[in-house]
PDB file of C-alpha atoms in Angstrom:
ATOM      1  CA  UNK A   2       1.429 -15.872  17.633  1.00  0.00           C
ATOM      2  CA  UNK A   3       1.380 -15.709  14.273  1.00  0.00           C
ATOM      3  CA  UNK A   4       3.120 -12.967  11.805  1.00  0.00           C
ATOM      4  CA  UNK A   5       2.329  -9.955  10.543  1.00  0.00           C
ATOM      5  CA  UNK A   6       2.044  -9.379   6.823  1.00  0.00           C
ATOM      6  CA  UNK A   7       4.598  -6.937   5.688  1.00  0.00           C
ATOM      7  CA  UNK A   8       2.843  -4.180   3.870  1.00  0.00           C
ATOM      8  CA  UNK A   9       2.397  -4.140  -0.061  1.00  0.00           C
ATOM      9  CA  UNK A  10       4.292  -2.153  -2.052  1.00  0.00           C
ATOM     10  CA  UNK A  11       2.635   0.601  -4.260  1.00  0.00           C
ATOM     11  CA  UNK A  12       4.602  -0.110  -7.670  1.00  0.00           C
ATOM     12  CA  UNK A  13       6.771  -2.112  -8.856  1.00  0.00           C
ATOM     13  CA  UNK A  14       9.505  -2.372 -11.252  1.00  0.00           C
ATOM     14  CA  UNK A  15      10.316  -4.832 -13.619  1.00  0.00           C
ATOM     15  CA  UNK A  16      14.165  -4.610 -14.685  1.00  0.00           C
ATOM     16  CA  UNK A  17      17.064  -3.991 -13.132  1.00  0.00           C
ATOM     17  CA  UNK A  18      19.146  -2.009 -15.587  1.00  0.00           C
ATOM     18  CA  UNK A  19      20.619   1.588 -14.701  1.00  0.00           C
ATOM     19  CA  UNK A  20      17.427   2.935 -15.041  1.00  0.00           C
ATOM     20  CA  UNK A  21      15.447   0.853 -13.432  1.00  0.00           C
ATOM     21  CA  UNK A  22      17.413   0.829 -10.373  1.00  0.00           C
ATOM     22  CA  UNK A  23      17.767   3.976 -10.098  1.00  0.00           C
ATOM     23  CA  UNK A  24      13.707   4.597 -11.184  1.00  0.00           C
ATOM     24  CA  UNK A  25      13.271   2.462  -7.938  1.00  0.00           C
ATOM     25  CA  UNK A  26      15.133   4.301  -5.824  1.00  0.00           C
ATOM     26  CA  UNK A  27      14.095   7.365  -6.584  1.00  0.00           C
ATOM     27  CA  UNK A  28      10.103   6.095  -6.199  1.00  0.00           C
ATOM     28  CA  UNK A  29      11.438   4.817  -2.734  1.00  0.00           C
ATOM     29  CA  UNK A  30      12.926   8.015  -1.821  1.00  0.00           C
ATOM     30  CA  UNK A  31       9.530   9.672  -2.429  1.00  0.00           C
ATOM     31  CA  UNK A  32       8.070   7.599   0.457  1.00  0.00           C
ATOM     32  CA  UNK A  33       6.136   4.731  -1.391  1.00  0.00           C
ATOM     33  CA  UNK A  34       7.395   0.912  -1.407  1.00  0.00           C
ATOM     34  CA  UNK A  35       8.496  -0.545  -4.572  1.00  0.00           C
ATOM     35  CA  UNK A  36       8.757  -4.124  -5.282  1.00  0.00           C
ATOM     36  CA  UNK A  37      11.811  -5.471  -7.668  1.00  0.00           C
ATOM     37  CA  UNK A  38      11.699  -8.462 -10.046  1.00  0.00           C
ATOM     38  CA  UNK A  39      14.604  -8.734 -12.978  1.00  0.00           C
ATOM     39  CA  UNK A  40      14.411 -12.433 -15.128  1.00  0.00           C
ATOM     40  CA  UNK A  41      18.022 -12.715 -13.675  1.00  0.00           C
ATOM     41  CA  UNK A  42      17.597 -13.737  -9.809  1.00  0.00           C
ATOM     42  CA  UNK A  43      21.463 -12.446  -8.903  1.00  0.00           C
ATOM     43  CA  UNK A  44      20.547  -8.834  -9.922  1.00  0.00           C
ATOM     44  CA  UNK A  45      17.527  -8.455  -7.845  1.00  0.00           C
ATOM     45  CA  UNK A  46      19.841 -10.151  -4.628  1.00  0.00           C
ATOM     46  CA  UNK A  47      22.596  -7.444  -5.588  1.00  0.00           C
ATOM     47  CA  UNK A  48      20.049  -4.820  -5.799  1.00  0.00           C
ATOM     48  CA  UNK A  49      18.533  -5.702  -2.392  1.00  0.00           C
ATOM     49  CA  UNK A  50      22.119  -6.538  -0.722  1.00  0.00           C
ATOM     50  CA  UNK A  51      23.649  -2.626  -1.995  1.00  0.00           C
ATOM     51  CA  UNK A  52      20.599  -1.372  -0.515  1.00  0.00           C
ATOM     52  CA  UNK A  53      20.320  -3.348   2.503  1.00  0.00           C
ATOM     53  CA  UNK A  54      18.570  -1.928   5.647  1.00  0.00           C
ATOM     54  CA  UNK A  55      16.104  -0.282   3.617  1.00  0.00           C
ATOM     55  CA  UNK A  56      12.037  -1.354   4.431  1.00  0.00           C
ATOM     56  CA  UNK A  57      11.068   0.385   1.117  1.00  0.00           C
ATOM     57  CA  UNK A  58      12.380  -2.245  -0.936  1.00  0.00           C
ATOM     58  CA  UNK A  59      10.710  -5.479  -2.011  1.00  0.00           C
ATOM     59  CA  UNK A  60      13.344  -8.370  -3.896  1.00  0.00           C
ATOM     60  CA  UNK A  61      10.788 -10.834  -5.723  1.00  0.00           C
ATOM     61  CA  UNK A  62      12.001 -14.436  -6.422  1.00  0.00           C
ATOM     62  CA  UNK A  63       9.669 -14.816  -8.704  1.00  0.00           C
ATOM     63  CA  UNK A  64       7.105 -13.055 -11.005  1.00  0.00           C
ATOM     64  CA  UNK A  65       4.311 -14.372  -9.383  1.00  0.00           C
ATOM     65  CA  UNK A  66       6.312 -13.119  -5.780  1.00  0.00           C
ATOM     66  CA  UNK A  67       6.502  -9.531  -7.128  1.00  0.00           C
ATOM     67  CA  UNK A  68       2.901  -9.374  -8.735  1.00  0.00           C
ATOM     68  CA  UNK A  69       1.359 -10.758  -4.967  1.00  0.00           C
ATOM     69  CA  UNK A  70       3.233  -8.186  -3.329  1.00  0.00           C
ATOM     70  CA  UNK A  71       1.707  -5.652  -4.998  1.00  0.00           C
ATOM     71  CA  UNK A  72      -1.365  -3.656  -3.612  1.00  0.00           C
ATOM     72  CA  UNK A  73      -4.427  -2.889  -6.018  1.00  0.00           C
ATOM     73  CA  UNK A  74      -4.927  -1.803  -8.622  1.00  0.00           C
ATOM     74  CA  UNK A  75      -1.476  -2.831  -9.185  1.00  0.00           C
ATOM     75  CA  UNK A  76       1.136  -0.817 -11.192  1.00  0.00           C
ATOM     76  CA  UNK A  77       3.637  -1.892 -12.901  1.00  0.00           C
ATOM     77  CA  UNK A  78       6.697  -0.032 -14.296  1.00  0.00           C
ATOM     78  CA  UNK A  79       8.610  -1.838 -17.604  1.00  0.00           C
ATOM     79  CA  UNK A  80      12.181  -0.703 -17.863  1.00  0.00           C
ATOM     80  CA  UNK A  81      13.680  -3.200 -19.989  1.00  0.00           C
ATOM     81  CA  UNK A  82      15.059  -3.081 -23.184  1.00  0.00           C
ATOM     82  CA  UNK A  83      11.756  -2.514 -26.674  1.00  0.00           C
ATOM     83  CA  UNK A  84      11.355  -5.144 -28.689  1.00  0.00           C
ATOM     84  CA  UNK A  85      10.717  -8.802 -27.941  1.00  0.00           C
ATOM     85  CA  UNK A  86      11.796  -8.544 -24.556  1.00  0.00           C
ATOM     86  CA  UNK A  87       8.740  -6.170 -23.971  1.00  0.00           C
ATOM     87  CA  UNK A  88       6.051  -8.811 -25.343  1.00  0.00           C
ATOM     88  CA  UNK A  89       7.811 -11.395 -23.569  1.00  0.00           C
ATOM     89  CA  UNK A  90       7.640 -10.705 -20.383  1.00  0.00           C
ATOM     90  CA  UNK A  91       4.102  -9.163 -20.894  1.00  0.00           C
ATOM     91  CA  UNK A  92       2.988 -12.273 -22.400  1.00  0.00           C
ATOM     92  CA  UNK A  93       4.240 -13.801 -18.515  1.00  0.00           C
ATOM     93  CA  UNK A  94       3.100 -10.753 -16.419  1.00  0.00           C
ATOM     94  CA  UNK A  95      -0.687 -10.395 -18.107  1.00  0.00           C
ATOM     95  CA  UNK A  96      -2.084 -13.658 -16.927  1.00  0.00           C
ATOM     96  CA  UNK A  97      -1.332 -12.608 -13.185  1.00  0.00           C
ATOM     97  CA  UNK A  98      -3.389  -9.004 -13.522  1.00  0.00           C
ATOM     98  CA  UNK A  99      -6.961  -8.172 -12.547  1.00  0.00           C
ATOM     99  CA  UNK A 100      -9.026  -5.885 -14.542  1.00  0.00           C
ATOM    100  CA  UNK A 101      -7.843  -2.107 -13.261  1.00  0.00           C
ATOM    101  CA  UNK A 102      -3.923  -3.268 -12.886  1.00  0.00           C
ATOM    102  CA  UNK A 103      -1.677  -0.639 -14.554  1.00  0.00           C
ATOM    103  CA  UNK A 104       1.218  -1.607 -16.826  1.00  0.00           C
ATOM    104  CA  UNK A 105       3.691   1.246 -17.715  1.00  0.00           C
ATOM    105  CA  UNK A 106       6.450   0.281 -20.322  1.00  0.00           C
ATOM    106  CA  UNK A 107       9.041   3.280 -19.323  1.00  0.00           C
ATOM    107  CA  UNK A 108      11.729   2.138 -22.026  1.00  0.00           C
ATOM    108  CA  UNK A 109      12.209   3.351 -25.436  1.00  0.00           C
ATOM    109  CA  UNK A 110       9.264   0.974 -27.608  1.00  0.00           C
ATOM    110  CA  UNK A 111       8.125   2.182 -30.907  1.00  0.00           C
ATOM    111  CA  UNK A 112       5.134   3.666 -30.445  1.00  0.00           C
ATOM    112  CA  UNK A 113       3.257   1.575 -32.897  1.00  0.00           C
ATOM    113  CA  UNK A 114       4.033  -1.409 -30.405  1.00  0.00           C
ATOM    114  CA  UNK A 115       3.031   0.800 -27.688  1.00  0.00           C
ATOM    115  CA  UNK A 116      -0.715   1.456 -29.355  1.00  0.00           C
ATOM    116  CA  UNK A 117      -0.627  -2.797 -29.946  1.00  0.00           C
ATOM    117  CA  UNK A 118       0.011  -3.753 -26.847  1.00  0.00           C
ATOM    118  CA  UNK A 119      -2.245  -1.157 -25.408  1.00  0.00           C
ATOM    119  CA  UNK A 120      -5.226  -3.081 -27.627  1.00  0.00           C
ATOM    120  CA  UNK A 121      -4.201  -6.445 -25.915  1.00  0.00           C
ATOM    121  CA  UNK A 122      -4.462  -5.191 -22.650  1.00  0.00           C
ATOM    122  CA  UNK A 123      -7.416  -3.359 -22.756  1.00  0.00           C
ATOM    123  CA  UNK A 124      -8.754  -6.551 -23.893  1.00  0.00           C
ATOM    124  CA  UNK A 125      -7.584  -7.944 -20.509  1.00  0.00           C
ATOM    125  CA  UNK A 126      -9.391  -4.866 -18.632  1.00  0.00           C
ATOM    126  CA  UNK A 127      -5.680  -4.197 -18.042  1.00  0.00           C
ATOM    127  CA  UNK A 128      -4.402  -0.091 -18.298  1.00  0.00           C
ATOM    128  CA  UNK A 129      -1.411   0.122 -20.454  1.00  0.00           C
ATOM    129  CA  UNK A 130       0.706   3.109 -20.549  1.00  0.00           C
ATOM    130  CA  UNK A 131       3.819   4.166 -23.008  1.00  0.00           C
ATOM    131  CA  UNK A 132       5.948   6.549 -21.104  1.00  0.00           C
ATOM    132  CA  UNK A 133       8.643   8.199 -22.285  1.00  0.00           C
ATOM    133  CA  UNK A 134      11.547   8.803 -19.791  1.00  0.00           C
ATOM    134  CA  UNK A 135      14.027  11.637 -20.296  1.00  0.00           C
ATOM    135  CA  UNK A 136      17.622  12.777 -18.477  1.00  0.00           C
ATOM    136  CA  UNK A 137      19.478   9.311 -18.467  1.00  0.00           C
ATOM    137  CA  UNK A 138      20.539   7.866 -15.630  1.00  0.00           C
ATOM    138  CA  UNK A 139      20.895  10.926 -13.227  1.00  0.00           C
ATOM    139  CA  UNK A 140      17.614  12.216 -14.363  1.00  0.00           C
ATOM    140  CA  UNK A 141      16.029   8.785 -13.075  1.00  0.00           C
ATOM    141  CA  UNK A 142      17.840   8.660 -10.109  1.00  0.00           C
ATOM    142  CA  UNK A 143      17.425  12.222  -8.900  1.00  0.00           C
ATOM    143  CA  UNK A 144      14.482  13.790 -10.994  1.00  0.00           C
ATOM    144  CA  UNK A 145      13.420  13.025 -14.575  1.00  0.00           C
ATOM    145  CA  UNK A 146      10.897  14.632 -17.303  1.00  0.00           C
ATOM    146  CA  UNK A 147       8.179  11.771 -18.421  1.00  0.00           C
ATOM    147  CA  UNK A 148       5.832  11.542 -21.100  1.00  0.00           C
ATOM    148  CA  UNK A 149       3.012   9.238 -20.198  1.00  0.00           C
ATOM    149  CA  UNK A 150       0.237   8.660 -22.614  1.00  0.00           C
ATOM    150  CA  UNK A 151      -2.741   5.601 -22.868  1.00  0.00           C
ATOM    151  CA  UNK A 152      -5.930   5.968 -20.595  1.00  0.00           C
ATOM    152  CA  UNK A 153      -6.664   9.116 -19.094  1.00  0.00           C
ATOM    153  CA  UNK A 154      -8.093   7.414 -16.214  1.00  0.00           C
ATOM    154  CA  UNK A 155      -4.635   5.185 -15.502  1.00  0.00           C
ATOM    155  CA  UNK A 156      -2.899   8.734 -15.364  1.00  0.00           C
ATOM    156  CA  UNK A 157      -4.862  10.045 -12.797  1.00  0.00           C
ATOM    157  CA  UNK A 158      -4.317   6.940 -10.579  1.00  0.00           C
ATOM    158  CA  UNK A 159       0.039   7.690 -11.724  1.00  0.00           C
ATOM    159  CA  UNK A 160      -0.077  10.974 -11.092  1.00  0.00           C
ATOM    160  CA  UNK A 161       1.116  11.543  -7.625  1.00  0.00           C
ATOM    161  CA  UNK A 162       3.543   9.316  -7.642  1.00  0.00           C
ATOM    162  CA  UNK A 163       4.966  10.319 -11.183  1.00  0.00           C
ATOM    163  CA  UNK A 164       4.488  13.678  -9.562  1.00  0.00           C
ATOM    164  CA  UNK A 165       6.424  13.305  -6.429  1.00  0.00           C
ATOM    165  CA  UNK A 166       9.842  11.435  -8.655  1.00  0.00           C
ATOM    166  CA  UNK A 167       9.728  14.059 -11.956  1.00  0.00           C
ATOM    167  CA  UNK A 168      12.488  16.549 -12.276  1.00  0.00           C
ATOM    168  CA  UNK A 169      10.910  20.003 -10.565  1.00  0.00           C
ATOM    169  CA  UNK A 170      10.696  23.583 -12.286  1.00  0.00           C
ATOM    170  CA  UNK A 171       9.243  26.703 -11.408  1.00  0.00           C
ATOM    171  CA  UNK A 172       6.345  25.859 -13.312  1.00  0.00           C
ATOM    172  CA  UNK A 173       5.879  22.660 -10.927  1.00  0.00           C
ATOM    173  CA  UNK A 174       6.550  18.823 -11.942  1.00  0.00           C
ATOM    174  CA  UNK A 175       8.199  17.848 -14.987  1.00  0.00           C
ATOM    175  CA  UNK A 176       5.413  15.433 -16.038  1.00  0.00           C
ATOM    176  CA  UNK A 177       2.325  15.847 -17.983  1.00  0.00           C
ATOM    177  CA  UNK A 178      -0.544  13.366 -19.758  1.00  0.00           C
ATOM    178  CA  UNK A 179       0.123  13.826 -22.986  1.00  0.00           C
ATOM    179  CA  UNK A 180      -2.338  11.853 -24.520  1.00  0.00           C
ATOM    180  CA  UNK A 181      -4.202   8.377 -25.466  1.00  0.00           C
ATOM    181  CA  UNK A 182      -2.982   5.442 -27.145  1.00  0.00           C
ATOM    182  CA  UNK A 183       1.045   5.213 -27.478  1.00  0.00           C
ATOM    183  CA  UNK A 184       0.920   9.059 -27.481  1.00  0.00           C
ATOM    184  CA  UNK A 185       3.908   9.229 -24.655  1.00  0.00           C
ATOM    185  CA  UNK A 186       6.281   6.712 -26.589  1.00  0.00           C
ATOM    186  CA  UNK A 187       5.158   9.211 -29.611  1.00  0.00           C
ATOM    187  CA  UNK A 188       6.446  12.056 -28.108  1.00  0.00           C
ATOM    188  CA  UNK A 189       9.663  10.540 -26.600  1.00  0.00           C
ATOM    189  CA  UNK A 190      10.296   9.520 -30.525  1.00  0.00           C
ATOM    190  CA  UNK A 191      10.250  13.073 -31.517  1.00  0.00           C
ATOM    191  CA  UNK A 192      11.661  14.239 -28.379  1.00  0.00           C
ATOM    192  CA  UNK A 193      14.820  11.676 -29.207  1.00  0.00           C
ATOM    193  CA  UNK A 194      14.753  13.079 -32.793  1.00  0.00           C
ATOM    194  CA  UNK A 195      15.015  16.938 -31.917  1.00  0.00           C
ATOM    195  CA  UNK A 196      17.887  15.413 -29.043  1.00  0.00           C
TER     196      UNK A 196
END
């Protein structure tokens, strides 16, 4: 008899910080699966063992682990810290993407590395998408406003899922394309300034 493949997981989430644990849970709350991969194995075990019992919830061993348990077109969420880190582990993560995969940096980059990064993937027939996150750690866990920009078409394939985890108003989900190229980090920056 042999053993049934446990079902993909329809994004995943690369860091393991405040707000990307609570970004996953949140996404897994909404009723999709969400695979879990942090560069330090002991907080992806923690993660899974606090949340144990739960089906939703993917812990990858390995970056290759977390990209194969992925369903197409893949989608990636980023939630580790700008900088270095961010070309680092894209520099890892890239050469394990198809053409039509999704990469969304959620953390706080500059927006002129958001708009240079977005040019190397594109290369790579890889979506890349700057998206600003707002409300802090509550707001992830329970409902925040984002700010995605990059490839209309990359949005569209986001949406309900950004949909279904954005803060709500009266006026409907907190979450809106707001343009091409690094146009959500953009915003976030004056967003942050005006904060």
């Amino acid at each position: 008899m042999t053993a049934v493949p446990a079902p993909l997981a329809e994004i995943g989430v690369i860091g393991l910080a405040v707000m990307g644990e609570n970004l996953a849970l949140n996404v897994a709350d909404n009723d999709y699966r969400v695979a879990v991969w942090n560069h330090t194995q002991s907080k992806v075990d923690k993660f899974i063992e606090r949340n144990a019992g739960r089906s939703d919830l993917i812990g990858a061993k390995s970056l290759e682990d977390f990209v194969a348990s992925l369903a197409s077109p893949r989608r990636v969420l980023l939630m580790i810290k700008a900088g270095g880190p961010v070309d680092e582990v894209l520099s890892q993560l890239t050469p394990l993407l198809a053409a039509g995969d999704i990469v969304i940096d959620g953390g706080n980059s500059f927006f002129r590395d958001t708009e240079r990064r977005g040019m190397t993937m594109r290369a790579a027939g890889i979506y890349f998408v700057g998206m600003g996150v707002s409300g802090g750690e509550e707001g992830a866990r329970h409902g925040p406003s984002l700010m995605p920009g990059g490839v209309r078409a990359a949005y569209d394939i986001l949406r309900p899922i950004l949909e279904s985890i954005s803060a709500k108003t009266d006026s409907g989900p907190c979450v809106t394309y707001v343009g091409p190229g690094a146009a959500g980090h953009y915003v976030k920056m004056i967003h942050n300034g005006i904060e």
